[in-house]
CSV table of C-alpha atoms in Angstrom, one decimal:
chain,number,residue,atom,x,y,z
G,509,MET,CA,63.0,71.8,106.2
G,510,PRO,CA,62.8,67.9,106.1
G,511,TRP,CA,66.0,66.1,107.0
G,512,PRO,CA,67.4,63.6,104.5
G,513,ARG,CA,66.6,60.0,105.2
G,514,SER,CA,70.2,59.2,106.0
G,515,ALA,CA,70.3,62.0,108.6
G,516,ARG,CA,67.0,61.0,110.2
G,517,SER,CA,68.1,57.4,110.6
G,518,GLY,CA,71.5,58.4,111.9
G,519,ARG,CA,73.4,56.6,109.2
G,520,ARG,CA,75.9,57.8,106.7
G,521,PRO,CA,74.8,57.9,103.1
G,522,GLU,CA,76.0,55.0,101.0
G,523,GLY,CA,79.5,55.4,99.7
G,524,ARG,CA,80.3,58.1,102.3
G,525,TRP,CA,82.2,55.9,104.7
G,526,PRO,CA,85.8,57.2,105.1
G,527,ARG,CA,88.3,55.0,103.4
G,528,ARG,CA,91.2,53.8,105.6
G,529,ARG,CA,94.7,53.6,104.4
G,530,LEU,CA,96.0,50.3,103.2
G,531,ARG,CA,98.5,50.2,106.1
G,532,THR,CA,95.8,50.8,108.6
G,533,ARG,CA,93.7,48.0,107.1
G,534,LEU,CA,96.6,45.6,107.2
G,535,THR,CA,97.4,46.6,110.7
G,536,LEU,CA,93.9,46.0,111.9
G,537,ALA,CA,93.7,42.7,110.0
G,538,ALA,CA,97.0,41.4,111.4
G,539,SER,CA,96.1,42.7,114.9
G,540,ALA,CA,92.7,41.1,114.8
G,541,ALA,CA,94.0,37.8,113.6
G,542,VAL,CA,96.7,37.7,116.4
G,543,ALA,CA,94.2,38.9,119.0
G,544,VAL,CA,91.7,36.2,118.1
G,545,VAL,CA,94.5,33.6,118.5
G,546,VAL,CA,95.6,35.1,121.8
G,547,VAL,CA,92.1,35.2,123.2
G,548,GLY,CA,91.4,31.7,122.0
G,549,VAL,CA,94.5,30.4,123.6
G,550,CYS,CA,93.7,32.2,126.9
G,551,ALA,CA,90.2,30.9,126.9
G,552,ALA,CA,91.4,27.3,126.2
G,553,ALA,CA,94.0,27.7,129.0
G,554,PHE,CA,91.3,28.9,131.4
G,555,LEU,CA,89.1,25.9,130.7
G,556,VAL,CA,92.0,23.5,131.1
G,557,ILE,CA,93.1,25.1,134.4
G,558,ARG,CA,89.5,25.0,135.7
G,559,HIS,CA,89.1,21.4,134.7
G,560,GLN,CA,92.3,20.4,136.4
G,561,LEU,CA,91.4,22.1,139.6
G,562,LEU,CA,88.0,20.4,139.6
G,563,HIS,CA,89.7,17.1,138.8
G,564,GLN,CA,92.1,17.5,141.8
G,565,LEU,CA,89.1,18.3,144.1
G,566,ASP,CA,87.3,15.2,142.8
G,567,LEU,CA,90.3,13.1,143.5
G,568,HIS,CA,90.4,14.4,147.0
G,569,LEU,CA,86.7,13.5,147.4
G,570,THR,CA,87.4,10.0,146.1
G,571,GLN,CA,90.2,9.4,148.6
G,572,SER,CA,88.0,10.8,151.4
G,573,ALA,CA,85.2,8.4,150.4
G,574,ARG,CA,87.5,5.4,150.4
G,575,LEU,CA,88.8,6.3,153.8
G,576,ALA,CA,85.3,6.8,155.2
G,577,ALA,CA,84.1,3.5,153.7
G,578,GLN,CA,86.8,1.7,155.7
G,579,GLN,CA,86.2,3.6,158.9
G,580,TYR,CA,82.4,3.8,159.0
G,581,ARG,CA,81.3,0.6,157.3
G,582,ARG,CA,79.4,-0.6,160.4
G,583,GLU,CA,78.1,2.8,161.5
G,584,PRO,CA,74.3,3.3,161.5
G,585,PRO,CA,72.7,5.7,159.0
G,586,GLY,CA,73.2,9.4,159.8
G,587,VAL,CA,75.9,12.1,159.9
G,588,VAL,CA,79.2,10.7,161.0
G,589,ARG,CA,81.3,13.8,160.4
G,590,GLY,CA,79.9,17.3,160.1
G,591,GLU,CA,82.7,19.9,160.6
G,592,CYS,CA,83.4,20.5,156.9
G,593,ARG,CA,82.3,24.1,157.0
G,594,TYR,CA,85.9,24.9,157.9
G,595,LEU,CA,88.6,24.7,155.2
G,596,ALA,CA,91.0,22.7,157.4
G,597,ALA,CA,88.3,20.3,158.6
G,598,PRO,CA,88.0,16.8,157.0
G,599,ALA,CA,85.2,16.1,154.6
G,600,CYS,CA,81.7,16.0,155.8
G,601,THR,CA,80.4,12.4,155.8
G,602,GLN,CA,77.0,10.8,156.2
G,603,LEU,CA,75.4,7.4,155.5
G,604,VAL,CA,72.0,7.2,153.8
G,605,PRO,CA,69.8,4.1,153.7
G,606,VAL,CA,67.6,3.0,150.8
G,607,ARG,CA,64.3,3.4,152.7
G,608,PRO,CA,63.4,6.8,154.2
G,609,GLY,CA,61.9,4.9,157.1
G,610,ASP,CA,65.4,3.9,158.2
G,611,ASP,CA,66.6,7.5,158.4
G,612,PRO,CA,67.9,8.7,161.8
G,613,ALA,CA,66.0,11.1,164.0
G,614,GLN,CA,68.7,13.8,163.6
G,615,PRO,CA,68.4,15.6,160.2
G,616,TYR,CA,71.0,15.1,157.6
G,617,LEU,CA,73.7,17.7,157.0
G,618,LEU,CA,74.0,17.1,153.3
G,619,PRO,CA,71.0,17.1,150.9
G,620,VAL,CA,69.4,13.7,150.3
G,621,THR,CA,67.5,13.2,147.1
G,622,GLY,CA,65.9,10.5,145.1
G,623,ALA,CA,69.2,10.0,143.2
G,624,THR,CA,70.9,9.4,146.6
G,625,ARG,CA,68.3,6.5,147.3
G,626,GLN,CA,69.0,5.1,143.8
G,627,VAL,CA,72.7,5.0,144.5
G,628,ALA,CA,72.0,3.2,147.9
G,629,ALA,CA,69.8,0.7,146.1
G,630,GLY,CA,72.5,0.1,143.5
G,631,THR,CA,70.4,1.2,140.5
G,632,ARG,CA,72.7,4.3,139.9
G,633,GLY,CA,76.4,4.8,139.9
G,634,PRO,CA,78.4,7.3,141.8
G,635,TYR,CA,78.0,11.0,140.9
G,636,TYR,CA,79.3,14.4,141.8
G,637,SER,CA,77.1,17.4,142.6
G,638,GLU,CA,77.4,21.0,143.8
G,639,LEU,CA,75.9,22.4,147.0
G,640,ARG,CA,76.4,25.2,149.5
G,641,LEU,CA,77.7,24.8,153.1
G,642,ALA,CA,77.7,27.8,155.5
G,643,ASP,CA,77.4,30.2,152.6
G,644,HIS,CA,80.3,28.6,150.7
G,645,ARG,CA,80.2,26.5,147.6
G,646,ALA,CA,81.0,22.9,148.1
G,647,ARG,CA,81.3,19.7,146.0
G,648,MET,CA,79.8,16.4,147.1
G,649,LEU,CA,80.4,12.8,146.0
G,650,THR,CA,77.6,10.2,146.4
G,651,THR,CA,78.8,6.6,146.1
G,652,PRO,CA,77.3,3.2,147.1
G,653,LEU,CA,78.7,1.8,150.4
G,654,ASN,CA,77.2,-1.7,151.2
G,655,ALA,CA,74.0,-3.5,152.1
G,656,GLY,CA,71.7,-0.9,150.7
G,657,ARG,CA,73.4,2.2,151.9
G,658,ALA,CA,75.0,5.2,150.1
G,659,LEU,CA,78.0,7.2,151.3
G,660,GLN,CA,78.1,11.0,150.8
G,661,VAL,CA,81.2,13.0,151.4
G,662,ALA,CA,81.6,16.8,150.7
G,663,VAL,CA,84.3,19.5,150.9
G,664,ARG,CA,84.4,23.2,150.4
G,665,ALA,CA,85.4,24.3,146.9
G,666,ASP,CA,87.0,27.6,148.0
G,667,THR,CA,90.4,26.5,146.7
G,668,VAL,CA,89.0,25.8,143.3
G,669,ASP,CA,87.1,29.0,143.1
G,670,GLN,CA,90.2,31.0,144.2
G,671,GLY,CA,92.4,29.2,141.7
G,672,VAL,CA,89.9,29.8,138.9
G,673,ARG,CA,89.7,33.5,139.8
G,674,GLN,CA,93.5,33.9,139.9
G,675,ALA,CA,93.8,32.0,136.6
G,676,ALA,CA,91.1,34.2,135.0
G,677,GLY,CA,92.9,37.4,136.2
G,678,LEU,CA,96.3,36.2,135.0
G,679,LEU,CA,95.0,35.0,131.7
G,680,ALA,CA,93.0,38.3,131.2
G,681,ALA,CA,96.2,40.2,131.8
G,682,VAL,CA,98.1,38.0,129.4
G,683,GLY,CA,95.4,38.3,126.8
G,684,ALA,CA,95.3,42.1,127.1
G,685,ALA,CA,99.1,42.2,126.7
G,686,GLY,CA,98.9,39.9,123.8
G,687,VAL,CA,96.3,42.1,122.1
G,688,ILE,CA,98.5,45.2,122.6
G,689,LEU,CA,101.5,43.3,121.3
G,690,ALA,CA,99.5,42.1,118.4
G,691,GLY,CA,98.7,45.7,117.5
G,692,VAL,CA,102.4,46.7,117.7
G,693,LEU,CA,103.5,43.7,115.7
G,694,GLY,CA,100.7,44.3,113.2
G,695,SER,CA,101.8,47.9,112.7
G,696,TRP,CA,105.4,46.7,112.2
G,697,VAL,CA,104.4,44.0,109.8
G,698,SER,CA,102.3,46.3,107.7
G,699,ARG,CA,104.9,49.0,107.7
G,700,THR,CA,107.7,46.6,106.7
G,701,GLY,CA,105.6,44.7,104.2
G,702,LEU,CA,104.3,47.9,102.5
G,703,ALA,CA,107.7,49.7,102.5
G,704,PRO,CA,108.1,48.9,98.8
G,705,VAL,CA,104.6,50.2,98.1
G,706,ALA,CA,105.4,53.4,100.0
G,707,ARG,CA,108.6,53.8,98.0
G,708,LEU,CA,106.5,53.1,94.8
G,709,THR,CA,104.0,55.8,95.8
G,710,ALA,CA,106.8,58.3,96.7
G,711,THR,CA,108.5,57.6,93.4
G,712,ALA,CA,105.2,58.0,91.4
G,713,GLY,CA,104.7,61.3,93.3
G,714,ARG,CA,108.2,62.5,92.4
G,715,ILE,CA,107.7,61.6,88.8
G,716,THR,CA,104.3,63.4,88.7
G,717,ALA,CA,105.8,66.5,90.3
G,718,THR,CA,109.1,66.6,88.3
G,719,ARG,CA,107.9,64.7,85.1
G,720,ASP,CA,111.3,63.0,85.3
G,721,ALA,CA,111.0,59.2,84.6
G,722,ARG,CA,114.6,58.5,85.6
G,723,HIS,CA,113.6,57.8,89.2
G,724,ARG,CA,113.6,54.2,90.4
G,725,ILE,CA,112.5,52.2,93.4
G,726,GLU,CA,115.4,50.9,95.5
G,727,LEU,CA,115.1,47.1,95.6
G,728,PRO,CA,116.8,44.9,98.3
G,729,THR,CA,120.0,43.3,97.3
G,730,GLY,CA,122.1,40.4,98.5
G,731,ARG,CA,120.5,38.2,101.1
G,732,ALA,CA,117.8,40.7,101.8
G,733,ARG,CA,116.6,40.4,98.2
G,734,GLY,CA,113.2,38.6,98.2
G,735,ASP,CA,110.9,37.2,95.6
G,736,ASP,CA,107.6,38.2,97.1
G,737,GLU,CA,104.7,39.9,95.3
G,738,ILE,CA,105.7,43.4,96.6
G,739,THR,CA,109.2,43.0,95.3
G,740,ARG,CA,108.0,41.8,92.0
G,741,LEU,CA,105.6,44.7,91.8
G,742,ALA,CA,108.4,47.2,92.5
G,743,ALA,CA,110.6,45.5,89.9
G,744,SER,CA,107.8,45.6,87.3
G,745,PHE,CA,107.3,49.3,88.2
G,746,ASN,CA,111.0,50.0,87.6
G,747,THR,CA,110.7,48.1,84.3
G,748,MET,CA,107.7,50.3,83.3
G,749,LEU,CA,109.6,53.4,84.3
G,750,GLY,CA,112.5,52.3,82.1
G,751,GLU,CA,110.3,51.9,79.1
G,752,LEU,CA,108.6,55.2,79.9
G,753,GLU,CA,112.0,56.9,80.1
G,754,LYS,CA,112.9,55.4,76.7
G,755,SER,CA,109.6,56.5,75.2
G,756,VAL,CA,110.0,60.1,76.6
G,757,THR,CA,113.6,60.2,75.5
G,758,ALA,CA,112.7,59.0,72.0
G,759,GLN,CA,109.8,61.5,71.8
G,760,ARG,CA,112.1,64.4,72.9
G,761,ARG,CA,114.7,63.3,70.4
G,762,LEU,CA,112.1,63.1,67.6
G,763,VAL,CA,110.9,66.6,68.4
G,764,ALA,CA,114.5,68.0,68.6
G,765,ASP,CA,115.6,66.2,65.4
G,766,ALA,CA,112.4,67.3,63.6
G,767,SER,CA,112.9,70.9,64.6
G,768,HIS,CA,116.5,70.7,63.5
G,769,GLU,CA,115.7,69.1,60.2
G,770,LEU,CA,112.8,71.5,59.5
G,771,ARG,CA,114.9,74.6,60.2
G,772,THR,CA,117.0,74.5,57.0
G,773,PRO,CA,114.1,73.9,54.5
G,774,LEU,CA,111.9,76.5,56.2
G,775,THR,CA,114.7,79.0,56.0
G,776,ALA,CA,115.2,78.3,52.3
G,777,LEU,CA,111.4,78.5,51.8
G,778,ARG,CA,111.3,81.9,53.4
G,779,THR,CA,114.3,83.1,51.4
G,780,ASN,CA,112.8,82.1,48.1
G,781,ALA,CA,109.4,83.5,49.1
G,782,ASP,CA,111.0,86.8,49.9
G,783,LEU,CA,112.7,86.7,46.5
G,784,LEU,CA,109.4,86.1,44.7
G,785,ILE,CA,107.8,88.9,46.7
G,786,ARG,CA,110.4,91.2,45.2
G,787,SER,CA,110.1,89.6,41.8
G,788,GLY,CA,109.9,93.0,40.1
G,789,ARG,CA,113.7,93.4,40.7
G,790,LEU,CA,114.5,89.9,39.3
G,791,THR,CA,115.0,88.8,35.8
G,792,GLU,CA,112.7,86.1,34.2
G,793,ALA,CA,115.4,83.4,34.6
G,794,GLN,CA,115.9,84.3,38.3
G,795,ARG,CA,112.1,84.3,39.0
G,796,GLU,CA,111.9,80.9,37.3
G,797,ARG,CA,114.8,79.5,39.4
G,798,ALA,CA,113.3,80.9,42.6
G,799,ALA,CA,109.9,79.4,41.8
G,800,THR,CA,111.4,76.0,40.9
G,801,ALA,CA,113.4,76.0,44.1
G,802,LEU,CA,110.4,77.0,46.1
G,803,GLY,CA,108.3,74.2,44.6
G,804,ARG,CA,111.0,71.6,45.2
G,805,GLN,CA,111.5,72.8,48.8
G,806,LEU,CA,107.7,72.7,49.4
G,807,ARG,CA,107.7,69.1,48.2
G,808,GLU,CA,110.6,68.2,50.5
G,809,VAL,CA,108.9,69.9,53.5
G,810,THR,CA,105.7,68.1,52.7
G,811,VAL,CA,107.4,64.8,52.4
G,812,LEU,CA,109.3,65.4,55.7
G,813,VAL,CA,106.1,66.5,57.6
G,814,ASN,CA,104.2,63.5,56.3
G,815,ASP,CA,107.0,61.2,57.3
G,816,LEU,CA,107.1,62.7,60.8
G,817,ILE,CA,103.3,62.2,61.1
G,818,GLU,CA,103.7,58.6,60.0
G,819,LEU,CA,106.5,58.0,62.6
G,820,ALA,CA,104.8,59.8,65.4
G,821,ARG,CA,101.4,58.0,64.9
G,822,GLU,CA,100.9,55.3,67.5
G,823,GLU,CA,98.6,53.2,65.4
G,824,GLU,CA,97.0,53.2,62.0
G,825,PRO,CA,93.4,54.4,62.0
G,826,ASP,CA,91.3,51.3,61.2
G,827,PRO,CA,94.0,49.5,59.1
G,828,LEU,CA,92.5,47.4,56.3
G,829,VAL,CA,94.3,44.1,56.8
G,830,GLU,CA,93.9,41.7,53.9
G,831,GLU,CA,95.7,38.9,52.2
G,832,VAL,CA,98.3,40.5,49.8
G,833,ARG,CA,100.2,38.7,47.1
G,834,LEU,CA,103.6,40.1,47.9
G,835,ALA,CA,105.1,39.4,44.4
G,836,SER,CA,102.6,41.8,42.8
G,837,VAL,CA,103.4,44.5,45.3
G,838,VAL,CA,107.1,44.0,44.7
G,839,ALA,CA,106.7,44.1,40.9
G,840,HIS,CA,104.6,47.3,41.1
G,841,GLY,CA,107.1,48.9,43.5
G,842,VAL,CA,110.0,48.2,41.1
G,843,ASP,CA,108.1,49.6,38.1
G,844,THR,CA,107.3,52.7,40.1
G,845,ALA,CA,111.0,53.1,41.2
G,846,ARG,CA,112.1,52.8,37.5
G,847,GLY,CA,110.0,55.9,36.8
G,848,HIS,CA,111.3,57.8,39.8
G,849,TRP,CA,114.9,56.9,39.1
G,850,PRO,CA,115.3,56.7,35.2
G,851,ASN,CA,119.1,56.7,35.5
G,852,VAL,CA,119.2,53.6,37.7
G,853,SER,CA,118.4,50.1,36.4
G,854,PHE,CA,116.5,47.6,38.5
G,855,ARG,CA,116.8,43.8,38.2
G,856,LEU,CA,113.9,41.8,39.6
G,857,ARG,CA,113.9,38.1,40.3
G,858,ILE,CA,110.9,36.3,41.9
G,859,ALA,CA,111.3,32.6,42.8
G,860,PRO,CA,108.5,30.4,41.4
G,861,ASP,CA,107.5,29.2,44.9
G,862,ALA,CA,107.3,32.8,46.1
G,863,ASP,CA,105.2,34.1,43.2
G,864,THR,CA,101.9,32.9,44.9
G,865,GLY,CA,103.0,33.7,48.5
G,866,THR,CA,100.7,35.9,50.4
G,867,VAL,CA,101.1,38.0,53.6
G,868,SER,CA,98.5,39.5,55.9
G,869,GLY,CA,98.9,43.3,55.8
G,870,VAL,CA,97.9,46.7,54.4
G,871,PRO,CA,98.8,47.0,50.7
G,872,ALA,CA,99.5,50.7,50.9
G,873,ARG,CA,101.8,50.3,53.9
G,874,LEU,CA,103.7,47.5,52.2
G,875,SER,CA,104.1,49.6,49.1
G,876,ARG,CA,105.5,52.5,51.2
G,877,LEU,CA,107.9,50.1,52.9
G,878,LEU,CA,109.1,48.8,49.5
G,879,SER,CA,109.5,52.3,48.0
G,880,SER,CA,111.6,53.4,51.0
G,881,LEU,CA,113.9,50.5,50.5
G,882,LEU,CA,114.2,51.0,46.7
G,883,ASP,CA,114.7,54.7,47.0
G,884,ASN,CA,117.5,54.1,49.5
G,885,ALA,CA,119.2,51.6,47.2
G,886,ALA,CA,118.8,53.8,44.1
G,887,LYS,CA,120.2,56.8,45.9
G,888,PHE,CA,123.5,55.0,46.5
G,889,SER,CA,123.7,52.8,43.4
G,890,PRO,CA,126.1,53.9,40.6
G,891,PRO,CA,124.4,54.4,37.1
G,892,ASP,CA,126.3,51.5,35.5
G,893,ARG,CA,125.3,48.9,38.2
G,894,PRO,CA,121.8,47.6,38.8
G,895,VAL,CA,119.8,47.4,42.0
G,896,GLU,CA,119.1,43.7,42.5
G,897,VAL,CA,115.7,42.8,43.9
G,898,THR,CA,115.0,39.2,44.9
G,899,LEU,CA,111.9,37.5,46.4
G,900,GLU,CA,112.2,34.0,47.7
G,901,ARG,CA,110.3,31.7,50.1
G,902,THR,CA,112.3,30.2,53.0
G,903,ALA,CA,111.1,28.3,56.2
G,904,GLY,CA,107.5,29.6,56.1
G,905,CYS,CA,108.6,33.2,55.3
G,906,LEU,CA,108.9,35.4,52.2
G,907,VAL,CA,112.3,36.9,52.1
G,908,LEU,CA,112.8,40.1,50.1
G,909,ALA,CA,116.4,41.1,49.4
G,910,ILE,CA,117.4,44.5,47.9
G,911,ARG,CA,121.0,45.0,47.0
G,912,ASP,CA,122.9,48.0,45.6
G,913,HIS,CA,126.5,48.3,44.4
G,914,GLY,CA,127.2,51.6,46.1
G,915,PRO,CA,129.8,52.4,48.8
G,916,GLY,CA,127.9,50.2,51.3
G,917,ILE,CA,127.4,50.8,55.0
G,918,ALA,CA,130.3,51.5,57.3
G,919,ALA,CA,130.7,49.2,60.3
G,920,GLU,CA,130.2,52.1,62.7
G,921,ASP,CA,126.9,53.1,60.9
G,922,LEU,CA,125.3,49.6,60.8
G,923,PRO,CA,123.7,49.8,64.3
G,924,TYR,CA,122.1,53.2,63.5
G,925,VAL,CA,120.9,52.9,59.9
G,926,PHE,CA,117.2,52.5,61.1
G,927,ASP,CA,117.3,55.4,63.6
G,928,ARG,CA,115.2,58.5,62.9
G,929,PHE,CA,117.1,61.3,61.1
G,930,TYR,CA,120.4,59.3,61.1
G,931,ARG,CA,122.5,59.9,58.0
G,932,ALA,CA,125.9,58.4,57.4
G,933,ARG,CA,128.7,60.8,56.4
G,934,THR,CA,128.6,59.6,52.8
G,935,ALA,CA,124.8,60.3,52.6
G,936,ARG,CA,124.7,63.8,54.2
G,937,ALA,CA,125.3,65.5,50.8
G,938,LEU,CA,122.5,63.5,49.2
G,939,PRO,CA,118.8,64.4,49.2
G,940,GLY,CA,116.6,63.0,52.0
G,941,SER,CA,115.7,63.5,55.6
G,942,GLY,CA,117.0,60.2,57.2
G,943,LEU,CA,113.4,59.0,57.9
G,944,GLY,CA,112.9,56.5,55.1
G,945,LEU,CA,114.6,53.5,56.7
G,946,ALA,CA,113.1,54.3,60.1
G,947,MET,CA,109.6,54.3,58.6
G,948,ALA,CA,110.4,51.1,56.8
G,949,ARG,CA,111.4,49.4,60.0
G,950,GLN,CA,108.2,50.6,61.7
G,951,ILE,CA,106.0,49.2,58.9
G,952,ALA,CA,108.0,46.0,59.0
G,953,ARG,CA,107.4,45.6,62.8
G,954,ALA,CA,103.8,46.3,62.3
G,955,HIS,CA,103.6,43.3,59.9
G,956,HIS,CA,105.6,41.1,62.3
G,957,ALA,CA,108.5,41.2,59.9
G,958,ASP,CA,112.2,41.5,60.4
G,959,LEU,CA,114.2,44.1,58.5
G,960,THR,CA,118.0,44.0,58.6
G,961,ALA,CA,120.9,45.7,56.9
G,962,GLU,CA,124.3,44.2,56.2
G,963,HIS,CA,127.3,44.3,53.9
G,964,ALA,CA,126.8,42.8,50.6
G,965,PRO,CA,129.4,40.3,49.3
G,966,GLY,CA,131.6,42.1,46.8
G,967,GLY,CA,130.6,45.6,48.1
G,968,GLY,CA,127.4,47.6,48.4
G,969,ALA,CA,124.5,47.3,50.9
G,970,LEU,CA,122.0,44.5,51.4
G,971,LEU,CA,118.6,45.1,53.0
G,972,ARG,CA,116.7,42.0,53.8
G,973,LEU,CA,113.0,41.8,54.8
G,974,ARG,CA,111.7,38.6,56.2
G,975,ILE,CA,107.9,38.5,56.5
G,976,PRO,CA,105.7,35.6,57.6
G,977,ASP,CA,103.9,33.8,54.8
G,978,SER,CA,100.2,33.7,55.8
G,979,ALA,CA,99.8,30.4,53.9
G,980,ALA,CA,102.3,28.7,56.3
G,981,PRO,CA,101.1,27.1,59.5
G,982,ASP,CA,102.6,29.8,61.6
G,983,GLY,CA,101.4,32.7,59.5
G,984,LEU,CA,100.1,35.7,61.3
G,985,SER,CA,97.0,37.7,60.5
G,986,GLN,CA,97.1,40.5,63.0
G,987,VAL,CA,98.8,43.8,62.2
G,988,SER,CA,99.6,46.5,64.7
G,989,TYR,CA,101.5,49.8,64.2
G,990,PRO,CA,103.6,50.8,67.2
G,991,GLY,CA,104.8,54.3,67.5
């Protein structure tokens, strides 16, 4: 069977390399950075030490050359001192003439080259060179003496070599210790720096396991509180968990409230359905009452279920946003409300500057918002007092005000009038599910509008809708429907 190409070549297939943990990668990166610095510093220190040792040896050769120039100025060419093969001996010294014909009969101890003759002739300056004496490395200085002669002095470089070896060993040990310390510090830095990330991961794991969004990441407090990226990430994660907890709580409350609200009409439906099943035992009037009650309850359940679907929907499916003349929507909504509530009078007033005002939105949704507000006002309005509807333009916005002359909203009920299924004490005996104002607020927010409730002067409730006028410079054209 043929082997795969990756197996034949000895390489892993692409994308199969094991992924290291983030902490391991940070540890390796920090350790490598510190190790490079330590090795660089040790290498630089080694070069400096070697240069200084050589410089000290060169200074010794220079002093020896000055002393020899004073002592052997009148000596003939040749070796004048040749015991430098010992460490304690003075520097080897010899005098070299310009012309090879003036060389002595005895051979030179130190090497004589063309460069040496050039120094003797004065055409080249002093220079240092390396050589070997008695199997030891030595360093030699060649410098002009006088009258066409060159002076050569040399000493063994054992001290330099030994110092360089000692420095290399010491710096190697220091570098190894630095690399080890870099690894330890890198591990500590990565562990400390990623501690919030580890807590974030643990918190996410607990939330996944328990499905409880109440968990939070502990953030440093006091002087230990930082403002770095990790801390901000943890704070943002806590904020996200808070919003998630609110969303989950709202969802559970919606399900609980919906099940509670549906229980009563479903029970009534089942009762009336059972009565109609046994219609043979009922009189004609009883059957008619049961059928009428069944139809009414079916309509109520249908409206309640539709309202729940509207409230639970996160966004509208492809909402058709267009420029809507709000005055016409308001006028149509008031006419429709007069048909639904024949015993309640509606008084409509549209300011001249608001008659042509337009808003960016979905006409059907705006009509639903208006019908919810009008139904709420008509429900509490006494028969002898009208529901007052006013549309005006103020500061780049169209303001719709709907006022009734009913009992008004109690102070303790004002913060909750737009909550789902909330019904004040005075409204619990009236028809409705408590979803109308909640849906109206959702539609208003989708149109970037502000819907508020307040006490009306002289009694009653006042619902005020402030929606941006698209004809104004700051008008908005985008509509979204949050859940």
